[in-house]
Short mmCIF file of N, CA and C in Angstrom, two decimals:
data_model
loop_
_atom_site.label_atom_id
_atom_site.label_comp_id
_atom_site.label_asym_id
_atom_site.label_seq_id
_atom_site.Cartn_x
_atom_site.Cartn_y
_atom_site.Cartn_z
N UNK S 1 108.12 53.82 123.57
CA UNK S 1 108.84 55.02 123.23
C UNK S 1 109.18 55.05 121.75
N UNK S 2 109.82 53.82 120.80
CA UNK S 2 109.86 53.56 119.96
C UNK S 2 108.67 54.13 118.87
N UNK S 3 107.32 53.81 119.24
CA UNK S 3 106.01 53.89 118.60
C UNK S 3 106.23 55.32 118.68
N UNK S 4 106.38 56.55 119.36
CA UNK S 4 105.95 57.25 120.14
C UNK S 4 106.96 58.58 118.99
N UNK S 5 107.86 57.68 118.33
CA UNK S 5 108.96 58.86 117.55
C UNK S 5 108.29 58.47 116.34
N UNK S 6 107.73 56.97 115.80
CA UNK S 6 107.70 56.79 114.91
C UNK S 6 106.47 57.74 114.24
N UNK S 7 105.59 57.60 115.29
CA UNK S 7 104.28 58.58 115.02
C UNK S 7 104.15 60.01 114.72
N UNK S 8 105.80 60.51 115.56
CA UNK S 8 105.78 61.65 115.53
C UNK S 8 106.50 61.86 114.25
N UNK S 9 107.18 61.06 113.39
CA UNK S 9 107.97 61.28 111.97
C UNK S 9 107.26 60.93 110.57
N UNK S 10 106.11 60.26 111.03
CA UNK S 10 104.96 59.99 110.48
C UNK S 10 104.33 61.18 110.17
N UNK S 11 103.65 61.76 110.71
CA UNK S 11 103.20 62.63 111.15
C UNK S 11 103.91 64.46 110.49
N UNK S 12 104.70 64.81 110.31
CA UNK S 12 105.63 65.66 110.41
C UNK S 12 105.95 65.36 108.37
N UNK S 13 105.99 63.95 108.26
CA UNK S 13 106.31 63.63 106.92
C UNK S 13 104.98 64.10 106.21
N UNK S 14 103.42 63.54 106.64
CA UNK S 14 102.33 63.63 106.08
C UNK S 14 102.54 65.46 105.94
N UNK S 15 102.73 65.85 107.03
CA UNK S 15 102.00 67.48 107.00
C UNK S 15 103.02 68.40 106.00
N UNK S 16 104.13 67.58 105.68
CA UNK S 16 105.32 68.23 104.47
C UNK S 16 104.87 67.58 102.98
N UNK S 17 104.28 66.62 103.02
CA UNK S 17 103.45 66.22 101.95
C UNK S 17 102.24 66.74 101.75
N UNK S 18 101.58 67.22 102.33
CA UNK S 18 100.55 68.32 102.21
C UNK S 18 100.90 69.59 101.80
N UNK S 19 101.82 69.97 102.30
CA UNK S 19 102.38 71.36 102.37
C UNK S 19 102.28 71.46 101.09
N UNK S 20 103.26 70.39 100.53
CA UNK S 20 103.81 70.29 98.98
C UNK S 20 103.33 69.91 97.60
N UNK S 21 101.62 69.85 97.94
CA UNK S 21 101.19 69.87 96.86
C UNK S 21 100.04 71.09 96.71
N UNK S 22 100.80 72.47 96.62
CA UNK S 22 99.57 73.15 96.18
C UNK S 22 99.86 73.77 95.00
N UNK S 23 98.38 73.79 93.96
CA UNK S 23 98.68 74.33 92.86
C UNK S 23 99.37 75.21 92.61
N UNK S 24 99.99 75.58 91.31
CA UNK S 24 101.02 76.18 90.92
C UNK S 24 100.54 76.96 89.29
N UNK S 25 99.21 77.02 88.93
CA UNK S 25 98.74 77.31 87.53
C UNK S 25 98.00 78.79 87.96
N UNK S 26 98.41 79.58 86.79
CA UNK S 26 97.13 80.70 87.16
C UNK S 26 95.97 80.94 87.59
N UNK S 27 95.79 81.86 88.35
CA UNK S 27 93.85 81.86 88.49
C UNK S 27 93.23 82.57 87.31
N UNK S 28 91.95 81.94 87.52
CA UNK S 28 90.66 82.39 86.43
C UNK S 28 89.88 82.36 87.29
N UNK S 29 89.21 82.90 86.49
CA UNK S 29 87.70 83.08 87.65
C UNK S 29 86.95 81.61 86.79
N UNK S 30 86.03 81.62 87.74
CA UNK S 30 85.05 80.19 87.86
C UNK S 30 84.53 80.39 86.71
N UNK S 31 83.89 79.08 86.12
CA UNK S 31 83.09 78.99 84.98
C UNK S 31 81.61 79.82 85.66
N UNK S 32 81.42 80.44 84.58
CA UNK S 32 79.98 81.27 84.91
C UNK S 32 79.78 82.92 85.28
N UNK S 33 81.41 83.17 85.98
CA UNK S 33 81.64 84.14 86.42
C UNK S 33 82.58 85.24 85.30
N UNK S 34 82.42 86.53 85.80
CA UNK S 34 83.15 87.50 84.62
C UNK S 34 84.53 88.38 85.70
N UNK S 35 85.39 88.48 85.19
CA UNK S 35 86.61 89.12 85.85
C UNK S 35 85.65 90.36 86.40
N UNK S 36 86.96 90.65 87.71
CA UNK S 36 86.19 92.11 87.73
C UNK S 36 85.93 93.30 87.06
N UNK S 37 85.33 94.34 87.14
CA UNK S 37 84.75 95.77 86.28
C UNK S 37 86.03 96.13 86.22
N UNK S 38 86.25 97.04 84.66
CA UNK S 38 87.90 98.00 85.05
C UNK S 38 86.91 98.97 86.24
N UNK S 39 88.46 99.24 87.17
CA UNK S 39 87.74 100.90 87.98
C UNK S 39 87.92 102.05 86.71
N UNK S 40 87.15 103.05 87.44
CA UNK S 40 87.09 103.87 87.03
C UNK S 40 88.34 104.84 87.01
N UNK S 41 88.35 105.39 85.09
CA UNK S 41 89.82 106.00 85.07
C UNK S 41 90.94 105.01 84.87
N UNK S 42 91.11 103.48 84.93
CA UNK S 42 91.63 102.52 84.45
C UNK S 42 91.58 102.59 83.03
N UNK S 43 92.59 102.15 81.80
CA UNK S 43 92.32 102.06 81.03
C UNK S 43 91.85 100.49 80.27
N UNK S 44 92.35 99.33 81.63
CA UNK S 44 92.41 98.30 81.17
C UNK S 44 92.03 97.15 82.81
N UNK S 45 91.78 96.31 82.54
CA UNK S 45 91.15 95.38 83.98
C UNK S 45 92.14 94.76 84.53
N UNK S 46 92.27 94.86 85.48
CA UNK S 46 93.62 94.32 86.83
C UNK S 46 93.86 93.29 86.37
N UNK S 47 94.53 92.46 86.14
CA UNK S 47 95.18 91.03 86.03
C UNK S 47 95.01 90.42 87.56
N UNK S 48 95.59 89.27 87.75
CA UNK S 48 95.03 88.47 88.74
C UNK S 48 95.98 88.77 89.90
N UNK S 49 97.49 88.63 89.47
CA UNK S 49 98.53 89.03 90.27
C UNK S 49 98.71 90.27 90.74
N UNK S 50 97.84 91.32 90.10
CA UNK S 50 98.16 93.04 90.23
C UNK S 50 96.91 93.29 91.56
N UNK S 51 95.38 92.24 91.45
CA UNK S 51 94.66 92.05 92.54
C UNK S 51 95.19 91.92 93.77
N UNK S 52 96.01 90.46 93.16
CA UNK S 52 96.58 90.13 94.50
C UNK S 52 97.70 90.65 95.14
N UNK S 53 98.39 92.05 94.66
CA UNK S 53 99.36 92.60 95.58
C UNK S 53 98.85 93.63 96.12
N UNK S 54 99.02 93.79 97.28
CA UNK S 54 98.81 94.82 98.67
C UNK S 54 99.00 96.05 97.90
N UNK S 55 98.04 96.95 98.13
CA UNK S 55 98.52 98.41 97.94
C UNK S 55 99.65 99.09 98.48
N UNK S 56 100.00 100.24 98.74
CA UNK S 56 101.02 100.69 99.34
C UNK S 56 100.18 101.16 100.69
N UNK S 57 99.03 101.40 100.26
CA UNK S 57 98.22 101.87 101.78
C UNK S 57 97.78 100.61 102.78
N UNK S 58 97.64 99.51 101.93
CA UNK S 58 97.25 98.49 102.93
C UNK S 58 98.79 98.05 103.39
N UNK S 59 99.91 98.13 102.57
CA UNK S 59 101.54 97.65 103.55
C UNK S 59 102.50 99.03 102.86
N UNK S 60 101.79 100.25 103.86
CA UNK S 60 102.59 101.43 104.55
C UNK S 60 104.06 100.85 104.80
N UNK S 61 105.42 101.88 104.51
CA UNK S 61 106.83 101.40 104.90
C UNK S 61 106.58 102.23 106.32
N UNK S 62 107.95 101.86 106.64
CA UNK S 62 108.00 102.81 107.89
C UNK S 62 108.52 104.26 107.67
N UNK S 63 108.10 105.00 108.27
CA UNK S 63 108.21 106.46 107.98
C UNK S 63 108.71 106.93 109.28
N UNK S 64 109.00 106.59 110.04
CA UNK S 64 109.64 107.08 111.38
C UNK S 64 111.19 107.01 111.28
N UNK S 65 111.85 107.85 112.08
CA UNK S 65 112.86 107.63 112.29
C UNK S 65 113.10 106.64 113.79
N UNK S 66 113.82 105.47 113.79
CA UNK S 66 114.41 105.35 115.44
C UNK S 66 115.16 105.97 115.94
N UNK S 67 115.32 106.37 117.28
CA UNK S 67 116.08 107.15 117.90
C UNK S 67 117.37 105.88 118.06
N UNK S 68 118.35 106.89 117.76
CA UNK S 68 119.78 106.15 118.21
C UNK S 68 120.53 106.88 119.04
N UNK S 69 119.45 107.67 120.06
CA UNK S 69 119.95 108.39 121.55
C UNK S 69 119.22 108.51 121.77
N UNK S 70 119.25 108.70 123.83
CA UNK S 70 118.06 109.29 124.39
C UNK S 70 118.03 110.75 124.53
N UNK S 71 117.10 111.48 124.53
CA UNK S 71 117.03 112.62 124.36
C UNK S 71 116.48 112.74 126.01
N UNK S 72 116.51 114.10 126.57
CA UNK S 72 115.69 114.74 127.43
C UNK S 72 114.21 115.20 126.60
N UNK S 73 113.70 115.04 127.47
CA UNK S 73 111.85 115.36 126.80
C UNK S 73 111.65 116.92 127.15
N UNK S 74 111.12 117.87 126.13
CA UNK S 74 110.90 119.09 126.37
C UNK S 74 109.50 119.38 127.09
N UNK S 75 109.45 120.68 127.83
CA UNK S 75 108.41 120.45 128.66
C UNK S 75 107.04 120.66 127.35
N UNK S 76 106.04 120.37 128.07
CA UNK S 76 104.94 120.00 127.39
C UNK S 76 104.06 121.02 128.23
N UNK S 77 103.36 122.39 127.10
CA UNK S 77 102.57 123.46 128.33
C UNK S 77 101.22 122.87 128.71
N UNK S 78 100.69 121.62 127.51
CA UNK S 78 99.27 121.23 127.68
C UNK S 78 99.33 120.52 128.17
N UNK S 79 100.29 119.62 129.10
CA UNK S 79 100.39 118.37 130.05
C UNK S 79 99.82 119.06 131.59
N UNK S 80 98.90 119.34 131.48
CA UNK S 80 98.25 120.01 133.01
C UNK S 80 97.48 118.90 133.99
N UNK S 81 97.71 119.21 135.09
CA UNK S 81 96.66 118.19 136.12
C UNK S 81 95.14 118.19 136.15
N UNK S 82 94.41 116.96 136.09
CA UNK S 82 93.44 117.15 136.08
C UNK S 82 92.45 118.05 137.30
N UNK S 83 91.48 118.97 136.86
CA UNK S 83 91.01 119.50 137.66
C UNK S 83 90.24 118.96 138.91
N UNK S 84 90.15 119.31 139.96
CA UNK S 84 89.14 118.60 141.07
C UNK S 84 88.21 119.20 141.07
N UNK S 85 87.33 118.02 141.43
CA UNK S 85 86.24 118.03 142.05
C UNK S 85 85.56 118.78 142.74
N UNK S 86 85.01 119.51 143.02
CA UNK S 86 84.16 120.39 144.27
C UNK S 86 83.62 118.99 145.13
#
């Protein structure tokens, strides 16, 4: 049982020592390679950090309201039964 904690604190220590060494220096692009094209209508080429943040279209806020009551549901005229069969 002894072995059995030690492995598991072992273990738990390695994967927080991993955690904790990842670089921390700017990116560049690789030797050989050229930043990306400005887009078009840009006056100047994205920086590395301006790449790497989400658009507003890829992380949309929320635009809904929540309800903080229940309401009754109004009738609905296009909620009709489906037709049968012959």
């Amino acid at each position: 049982m002894r072995i059995d904690i030690s492995r598991k604190a072992a273990f738990a220590m390695l994967t927080l020592a991993l955690a904790a060494c990842g670089g921390r220096q700017p990116l560049k692009p690789i030797e050989g390679q050229n930043m990306p094209a400005v887009p078009v209508g840009a006056t100047a080429a994205p920086t590395a950090q301006q790449l790497m943040t989400p658009s507003i279209q890829a992380r949309p806020e929320r635009s809904v309201d929540l309800l903080t009551s229940s309401r009754v549901r109004e009738d609905d005229e296009f909620d009709l039964p489906p037709e049968s069969q012959p």
